[in-house]
XYZ file of C-alpha atoms in Angstrom:
581
model
C 81.031 112.265 102.620
C 81.688 110.891 106.185
C 80.392 108.413 107.649
C 79.785 107.043 111.333
C 81.795 104.205 112.547
C 81.587 100.380 113.526
C 84.157 99.240 115.776
C 84.270 95.140 114.834
C 87.358 92.718 117.183
C 88.935 89.488 116.792
C 87.854 89.306 113.374
C 89.830 86.150 111.820
C 91.488 85.508 108.342
C 92.953 82.190 108.524
C 96.043 81.692 107.005
C 97.776 78.972 104.534
C 98.746 76.703 106.829
C 95.721 77.256 109.538
C 97.021 79.763 111.922
C 94.377 82.359 112.954
C 95.384 86.364 112.339
C 93.029 88.181 114.566
C 92.550 91.931 113.118
C 90.424 95.387 114.557
C 88.041 96.026 111.328
C 86.842 100.137 111.484
C 83.970 100.225 108.423
C 81.348 102.235 107.416
C 77.976 102.020 109.202
C 76.485 101.899 106.058
C 74.728 99.311 105.066
C 75.489 97.240 101.954
C 77.895 99.471 100.672
C 81.055 98.742 99.627
C 84.604 100.526 99.692
C 88.500 99.742 99.703
C 90.267 97.901 102.142
C 92.975 99.294 104.021
C 94.567 96.981 105.523
C 98.039 97.392 107.793
C 100.087 94.464 110.600
C 101.659 95.258 112.864
C 103.783 93.358 115.709
C 103.384 95.567 118.660
C 99.646 94.912 119.431
C 96.594 96.505 116.504
C 94.818 98.099 119.243
C 97.899 100.196 120.569
C 100.187 100.945 117.776
C 98.872 104.431 115.728
C 99.541 107.480 116.643
C 96.374 109.835 114.948
C 98.460 112.492 113.930
C 99.800 109.072 111.457
C 97.062 107.782 110.649
C 93.446 107.255 112.908
C 91.221 104.356 111.480
C 88.696 105.746 112.729
C 88.624 109.317 110.673
C 90.141 107.537 107.723
C 87.608 104.455 107.511
C 84.436 107.765 108.294
C 86.171 108.796 105.029
C 84.572 105.368 103.541
C 87.327 103.853 104.498
C 87.465 99.963 105.750
C 90.415 100.108 107.801
C 92.224 97.019 109.012
C 94.229 96.531 111.756
C 96.404 92.387 112.266
C 98.555 91.311 114.512
C 101.018 89.623 112.855
C 101.205 85.666 114.123
C 102.160 85.085 116.977
C 101.575 88.536 118.492
C 98.597 89.763 121.135
C 96.042 88.356 119.652
C 96.915 86.569 116.571
C 97.734 82.614 117.339
C 101.336 80.609 116.187
C 104.663 81.909 116.852
C 106.551 85.630 115.883
C 109.565 85.019 114.106
C 110.956 88.238 112.091
C 110.566 89.380 108.930
C 110.226 84.990 107.873
C 105.904 84.692 107.102
C 104.663 88.326 106.901
C 105.152 87.829 102.939
C 102.753 84.891 103.590
C 100.604 86.086 105.628
C 100.766 88.793 103.686
C 99.045 87.584 100.955
C 96.898 85.944 102.176
C 95.835 88.309 104.477
C 95.105 90.915 100.720
C 93.438 88.760 99.742
C 91.472 87.552 102.726
C 90.328 91.571 103.405
C 89.701 91.703 99.475
C 86.245 89.192 99.860
C 85.478 91.284 103.291
C 81.549 91.708 103.270
C 82.280 95.346 103.316
C 85.046 95.418 101.023
C 84.671 96.394 96.434
C 87.475 94.569 96.082
C 90.419 96.866 96.197
C 93.464 97.220 98.666
C 95.657 99.679 100.382
C 98.372 98.388 102.634
C 99.865 101.696 105.113
C 101.847 102.030 108.137
C 105.162 102.781 109.264
C 108.384 100.380 110.160
C 107.912 96.974 110.531
C 104.276 97.639 109.025
C 105.966 99.181 106.488
C 107.967 95.370 105.900
C 105.596 93.411 106.063
C 103.765 95.802 103.138
C 106.930 94.816 101.175
C 106.321 91.343 101.753
C 102.389 91.037 100.690
C 103.354 92.979 97.647
C 106.634 90.665 96.572
C 104.233 88.319 96.176
C 100.975 90.344 94.451
C 97.847 89.265 96.366
C 94.558 89.784 94.124
C 93.094 93.069 94.840
C 96.769 95.450 96.788
C 96.172 98.503 94.958
C 99.095 100.742 96.940
C 101.638 100.524 99.545
C 102.318 103.457 101.648
C 105.322 102.991 103.363
C 106.567 104.791 106.733
C 110.445 104.925 108.244
C 110.063 101.851 106.785
C 112.103 98.684 107.617
C 113.698 96.398 105.015
C 116.853 97.001 102.843
C 120.448 98.812 103.898
C 120.381 95.188 106.370
C 124.320 96.218 105.786
C 124.418 100.081 106.127
C 122.024 100.843 108.901
C 119.651 98.907 110.174
C 121.725 95.996 111.236
C 125.164 96.259 110.548
C 126.876 100.320 109.408
C 130.171 100.007 108.084
C 130.844 96.245 110.005
C 130.337 97.819 113.047
C 126.939 96.522 115.203
C 124.213 97.980 115.632
C 123.755 97.743 119.340
C 121.680 100.031 121.171
C 118.127 100.167 118.353
C 118.528 96.619 118.353
C 118.823 96.028 121.986
C 116.201 99.054 121.997
C 113.636 97.346 119.740
C 113.747 93.674 120.915
C 113.209 94.639 124.445
C 110.598 97.766 124.286
C 109.202 96.437 121.684
C 108.901 92.704 121.552
C 109.717 90.853 124.947
C 107.502 92.153 126.371
C 105.054 90.536 125.519
C 106.598 87.503 124.032
C 107.363 86.607 127.885
C 103.581 87.109 128.231
C 102.940 84.702 125.925
C 105.566 82.348 126.498
C 104.724 81.763 130.512
C 100.690 82.238 130.342
C 100.209 78.999 131.995
C 102.666 79.745 134.482
C 100.918 83.059 136.821
C 104.331 82.624 139.226
C 107.722 82.250 136.270
C 104.998 84.831 134.733
C 105.696 86.809 137.370
C 108.900 86.293 137.974
C 109.917 87.234 134.244
C 108.307 90.203 134.161
C 110.078 91.310 137.397
C 112.948 90.893 135.951
C 112.463 92.244 132.798
C 111.101 95.527 134.935
C 115.657 95.324 136.504
C 116.570 94.971 132.182
C 114.499 98.129 131.438
C 116.400 100.241 134.640
C 119.303 98.999 133.062
C 118.487 100.655 129.442
C 116.733 103.807 131.722
C 120.186 104.086 132.772
C 122.242 103.011 129.831
C 123.729 100.238 132.693
C 123.168 97.288 130.279
C 124.330 98.559 127.403
C 127.793 98.658 129.360
C 128.349 95.167 129.790
C 130.939 93.158 128.345
C 131.058 91.332 127.084
C 127.768 91.250 125.491
C 126.976 88.447 126.388
C 127.223 88.522 129.387
C 123.485 89.831 129.214
C 121.938 87.369 127.156
C 121.151 85.440 130.466
C 119.010 88.295 132.023
C 117.246 89.445 128.804
C 115.036 85.842 128.135
C 113.663 83.434 125.354
C 113.041 86.592 122.187
C 116.048 88.927 122.560
C 118.202 85.625 123.710
C 117.157 83.668 120.205
C 116.268 86.386 117.931
C 119.095 89.696 119.170
C 121.587 89.268 120.554
C 123.500 86.813 118.854
C 123.258 89.293 115.834
C 125.852 91.407 117.748
C 128.363 88.173 116.884
C 127.577 87.404 113.934
C 129.502 89.844 110.742
C 127.221 91.300 107.922
C 125.939 89.708 105.006
C 124.647 86.877 106.991
C 121.150 85.237 106.513
C 119.882 87.583 107.694
C 121.096 90.489 106.546
C 120.038 88.645 102.711
C 116.151 88.181 104.105
C 116.125 91.029 105.884
C 117.022 93.425 102.310
C 115.043 90.865 100.347
C 111.556 93.034 101.973
C 112.074 95.255 99.564
C 115.225 94.946 96.872
C 113.163 95.543 93.685
C 109.785 97.912 92.768
C 106.584 96.868 93.262
C 104.059 97.356 90.401
C 102.491 99.418 92.376
C 101.933 103.068 93.487
C 103.488 103.759 96.182
C 103.601 106.579 98.992
C 106.600 106.874 101.349
C 107.009 109.001 104.192
C 110.850 109.434 105.715
C 112.503 111.224 108.281
C 116.742 112.599 108.332
C 116.744 111.387 111.264
C 115.445 107.654 110.889
C 117.179 104.990 111.529
C 115.673 103.418 108.316
C 116.418 107.596 106.051
C 118.526 105.056 103.124
C 115.585 102.698 102.983
C 113.428 105.538 102.848
C 114.919 106.590 99.486
C 116.386 103.136 97.824
C 112.436 103.064 97.950
C 111.228 105.960 96.557
C 114.314 106.541 93.361
C 113.664 102.477 92.365
C 109.929 103.249 92.715
C 110.502 106.186 89.905
C 112.568 104.807 88.298
C 110.560 101.860 87.468
C 107.354 104.394 87.111
C 109.142 105.705 83.867
C 108.639 102.886 82.178
C 104.914 102.419 84.206
C 102.949 104.872 83.673
C 100.530 104.941 86.391
C 102.480 103.713 89.573
C 104.751 107.573 90.429
C 105.561 107.201 93.812
C 105.362 110.433 96.125
C 107.810 111.257 98.433
C 106.916 113.403 102.403
C 111.274 113.647 103.871
C 110.716 115.918 107.454
C 112.892 116.631 110.105
C 111.762 113.315 112.076
C 113.376 110.551 113.922
C 112.285 106.600 113.097
C 109.528 107.534 116.555
C 109.616 111.471 116.631
C 107.246 113.235 113.958
C 107.047 116.219 115.956
C 109.736 118.634 114.420
C 111.144 119.166 118.075
C 114.216 118.787 119.702
C 115.888 119.236 123.034
C 118.416 121.423 121.141
C 115.916 123.467 118.282
C 112.504 123.051 117.610
C 111.630 123.550 114.135
C 107.647 125.002 114.611
C 104.867 122.825 113.779
C 104.705 123.428 110.269
C 107.160 120.499 110.535
C 105.210 118.567 112.643
C 103.445 115.485 111.169
C 100.297 116.989 112.639
C 100.138 119.767 110.112
C 103.296 119.246 107.318
C 103.994 122.816 105.689
C 100.209 123.970 106.327
C 98.639 120.182 103.866
C 97.709 118.564 107.655
C 98.176 116.147 109.129
C 100.050 112.583 107.931
C 96.169 110.699 108.212
C 94.595 112.891 106.150
C 97.178 113.069 104.055
C 96.814 109.305 104.029
C 93.551 109.665 103.187
C 93.710 112.416 100.109
C 96.471 109.877 98.865
C 94.581 106.266 99.355
C 91.223 108.388 97.350
C 93.812 109.249 94.996
C 94.369 106.344 93.898
C 91.366 103.898 95.372
C 89.358 105.992 93.979
C 90.219 107.430 91.330
C 89.597 111.102 92.405
C 92.544 113.812 90.122
C 91.137 116.720 92.618
C 92.720 114.751 95.742
C 95.953 115.346 95.726
C 95.829 118.027 93.538
C 97.278 121.431 95.870
C 100.437 117.948 97.424
C 103.724 117.971 95.264
C 105.391 114.940 94.146
C 107.864 115.805 96.465
C 108.019 117.885 100.115
C 111.351 117.446 101.418
C 112.222 119.808 105.094
C 115.556 121.389 104.196
C 117.703 121.840 107.475
C 118.977 125.294 108.011
C 116.429 126.844 106.489
C 114.235 125.116 108.402
C 110.717 124.976 105.217
C 110.258 122.518 103.402
C 110.669 122.498 99.569
C 108.457 121.246 96.875
C 110.085 119.220 93.688
C 108.628 116.915 91.108
C 111.321 114.222 91.802
C 113.898 114.402 93.554
C 116.538 116.148 92.983
C 119.901 115.365 91.937
C 122.840 118.280 93.661
C 123.388 120.450 90.807
C 127.891 119.717 91.752
C 130.096 117.646 94.238
C 132.650 119.490 96.513
C 134.874 118.339 99.009
C 136.058 119.526 101.963
C 139.960 118.414 103.307
C 141.337 118.061 106.627
C 143.791 119.904 108.155
C 146.255 119.216 110.715
C 145.122 122.122 111.823
C 142.481 122.260 112.534
C 140.156 123.278 109.999
C 137.901 122.407 106.573
C 140.167 123.695 103.109
C 139.417 124.264 99.820
C 142.098 122.329 98.518
C 144.558 119.043 99.781
C 146.532 121.455 102.675
C 149.824 121.079 103.190
C 150.872 117.353 105.344
C 150.874 116.828 108.614
C 148.352 114.776 110.825
C 146.247 114.992 114.251
C 147.051 112.423 116.599
C 143.772 110.860 119.593
C 143.791 107.634 122.105
C 141.040 106.041 122.105
C 139.555 104.199 124.807
C 137.290 101.139 124.402
C 136.192 101.516 128.131
C 135.756 105.218 128.103
C 133.452 105.788 124.304
C 131.818 108.417 122.919
C 128.287 108.632 124.495
C 125.842 108.870 121.284
C 124.570 111.939 121.034
C 121.732 112.573 119.024
C 122.209 110.891 115.569
C 119.591 109.086 113.315
C 118.987 106.207 116.354
C 116.002 104.219 118.013
C 117.887 103.877 121.698
C 116.635 103.310 124.768
C 117.326 105.618 127.316
C 118.723 108.687 127.904
C 119.896 108.628 123.921
C 117.269 110.793 122.792
C 118.001 110.589 118.264
C 118.411 113.402 116.031
C 120.189 116.829 115.904
C 122.262 117.891 119.219
C 124.494 119.975 120.508
C 127.868 118.467 120.840
C 130.070 120.517 123.179
C 130.402 118.186 125.258
C 131.516 115.702 122.955
C 133.550 117.720 121.387
C 134.861 119.159 124.458
C 136.673 115.015 124.630
C 140.212 114.291 123.841
C 139.785 111.110 121.624
C 138.163 113.918 119.304
C 139.338 114.998 116.893
C 137.452 118.660 115.079
C 138.172 120.258 112.022
C 136.220 123.378 110.964
C 135.469 125.626 107.626
C 135.976 128.954 107.039
C 132.370 131.306 107.910
C 130.350 130.857 104.917
C 130.282 133.530 102.104
C 126.636 132.945 100.726
C 123.838 130.297 101.312
C 125.231 126.744 100.910
C 123.070 124.211 100.544
C 124.529 120.344 101.130
C 121.999 117.366 99.179
C 122.334 114.712 99.410
C 124.899 111.095 99.420
C 128.060 112.625 101.714
C 131.648 110.378 102.080
C 134.114 110.392 104.050
C 137.392 109.250 102.869
C 140.141 109.106 105.524
C 143.130 107.984 105.225
C 144.201 106.827 109.027
C 146.816 105.000 111.532
C 146.272 102.726 114.619
C 148.617 100.826 117.339
C 145.509 98.322 116.888
C 145.183 95.118 114.432
C 141.951 96.147 114.651
C 139.565 99.488 115.142
C 136.676 101.874 114.753
C 136.654 105.561 113.068
C 133.238 107.923 113.037
C 132.767 110.877 110.991
C 130.142 112.967 111.997
C 128.935 116.417 109.944
C 127.467 118.732 112.220
C 126.376 122.876 111.232
C 128.261 125.588 113.140
C 125.269 128.931 113.891
C 127.270 131.614 113.742
C 127.813 131.945 117.788
C 129.721 129.248 117.727
C 126.878 126.820 119.018
C 127.911 123.008 116.922
C 124.845 121.133 115.674
C 125.218 116.970 115.145
C 123.539 116.587 111.516
C 125.097 112.823 110.339
C 127.204 110.451 111.296
C 128.646 107.162 110.056
C 131.414 104.482 110.884
C 133.676 102.447 109.816
C 135.225 98.945 111.645
C 138.785 98.675 109.959
C 138.320 95.005 109.303
C 135.245 95.927 107.151
C 137.626 98.276 105.207
C 137.763 96.317 101.501
C 133.254 95.400 102.363
C 132.539 99.298 102.376
C 135.649 100.645 100.353
C 135.008 103.652 97.521
C 131.265 104.579 98.495
C 131.132 103.642 102.010
C 128.145 100.793 100.849
C 128.205 97.335 101.345
C 130.034 95.202 99.276
C 129.619 90.965 99.667
C 132.962 89.060 99.025
C 134.912 91.151 101.178
C 135.321 88.942 104.575
C 137.340 90.739 107.687
C 140.996 91.835 107.982
C 142.645 92.377 110.779
C 145.324 95.821 109.694
C 148.762 96.570 110.026
C 150.001 98.795 113.201
C 151.281 101.427 112.440
C 150.012 100.612 108.645
C 147.496 104.219 106.582
C 145.261 102.696 105.173
C 142.408 104.418 103.587
C 138.807 104.377 105.227
C 135.266 105.152 103.060
C 132.529 106.195 105.278
C 128.789 106.739 104.163
C 127.632 109.349 106.286
C 124.200 108.980 104.528
C 122.115 111.258 102.600
C 120.711 115.098 103.999
C 119.960 118.526 102.499
C 120.963 121.177 105.190
C 121.842 124.682 103.761
C 124.084 127.240 105.776
C 124.052 130.818 106.301
C 126.501 133.565 105.547
C 128.467 133.188 108.172
C 128.403 129.801 109.964
C 131.014 127.342 109.412
C 130.912 122.863 108.474
C 132.468 121.165 111.221
C 133.979 116.963 111.008
C 134.219 115.602 114.300
C 136.812 111.793 113.669
C 136.970 109.525 116.172
C 135.705 106.189 117.229
C 133.106 105.297 119.596
C 129.528 105.902 119.495
C 128.118 104.126 121.977
C 125.479 102.827 122.232
C 124.587 102.306 119.389
C 127.164 100.945 117.518
C 129.238 98.473 119.706
C 132.143 99.339 120.817
C 135.469 98.051 118.824
C 137.969 96.430 121.829
C 140.777 97.457 119.747
C 142.110 93.267 119.897
C 140.349 91.741 116.878
C 137.631 90.377 119.189
C 133.828 91.496 119.685
C 132.580 92.169 121.926
C 130.144 90.280 122.025
C 132.711 86.840 122.863
C 135.174 89.173 125.063
C 135.596 91.479 127.999
C 139.603 92.735 126.853
C 140.257 95.926 125.810
C 143.255 97.483 124.876
C 143.659 101.560 124.233
C 144.632 101.990 120.811
C 147.039 105.357 119.575
C 144.928 106.866 116.585
C 146.216 109.204 113.304
C 144.500 111.131 111.031
C 146.598 111.920 108.025
C 145.941 115.077 105.842
C 147.588 116.720 103.104
C 148.356 115.441 99.854
C 149.770 112.508 99.779
C 146.854 111.754 101.643
C 143.695 113.902 100.838
C 141.192 112.748 104.167
C 138.044 114.530 102.686
C 134.541 115.150 103.735
C 132.244 115.075 99.451
C 129.099 116.110 99.140
C 126.278 117.343 96.974
C 125.841 121.019 96.700
C 122.357 121.830 95.022
């Protein structure tokens, strides 16, 4: 049955400390009727934050739901002060219990939303509020603070943090901060627009030291964002970030993510934790949809490759758009409609290279591991080569530009798979290429690089990128990772952060072993295609530049050129290790 929809604005909920948060409510026009509530909480503006193909509140409400879209504390229509992540657990739990008692509610509440909206779900669920029955989590923040969300291999996620703070948060913050002073508000707005132009052309990212940006960025970025570029992995904010989804919840969950999303590891980790719990607790089996998507682009189309309409969030392999899939999934878990998801697989994963979706009952594991070894001749071999080395010079003042990848940058740095022609033509990028595949081969799951390398510097970075080279020679970047030499011990063995290993300088000229996580992928090579690995020392502005001096780019503008050497051979088996499906 489809219902006409009533929209109510500025519906107030009072939090435990008396702060009032406001929501827009979309509900069926059915006097006397009660329905499940679907709640989302957003810092981005409750009336502007949803793409209709992802979740359309009108069509979902028409299907028999009360859809509540709430501004987080201190954002847009809600009172209070916004402190990222700090109040979302208590505010979320209080809002769930408030929503369960709305006059149109039947007492069952599901939560939905992507990115920060997903973090608010995890934090609310931590407190197990009465009425909360299900979570639908898209490109989920929360978790992996030291493995890509805030830092990666010891390097700061400069680009995504600045882009988030500037484009998503700061404008409304300055409007609120100077709401009673029109003249000051106008001055701050002009400065914000000038800063925005600097992000649009990329010039802001080039400032050294980075702290020189702070007089230009406004109160929010100066307080909550830019200082993290001068801090270390494992900080108190990292622990707060990770706490959101550190443990599974006793609820059914729908996980939606993308291979080129900045939070791709979060989606996979959260799904796996829920799947492990579901093996001992019937009725909470998670579902997973993992597309060829970035954090903000769910179309499946990019400047250098288009995966077709079926890859988009609007079609999802013919199962319908994500909005209708949300509705069907909530029908199954909140309305006990056993047929609502009968034709949708539990796990739906897009395989790059094949350019098609594959269906599974649960997320599979690789059948085996395979390594390709780097050689001094620029080859990737299935065995350790003769001993040798490849050298290049890394100048922090001329860094390798970010070209595609799992990013969320403002300005001229689009995320996703991207051609690597310009990158690979640089003298500070070492390229290693396999022989053509003779049969179809699918890389699946974790991708890890082991690098034996030396540098003339006391600290430096190593960036490794996996590329697919087509039969006609086009190199497309698929996955990458970084390690900061001084943080090598914290990421040793797995490429994932481990507490208790403080940074330490390296001895110039000494060979060290580094482990670099390239996260995960699902990538099929056709016969005639080749695997390529790039090794370099920068990817700017995605990650803050290593100045090769032991000083952070946040604190210093002085850089030196480092002479880099990648070692190969039986004694120093630099290699890429992947799962094979």
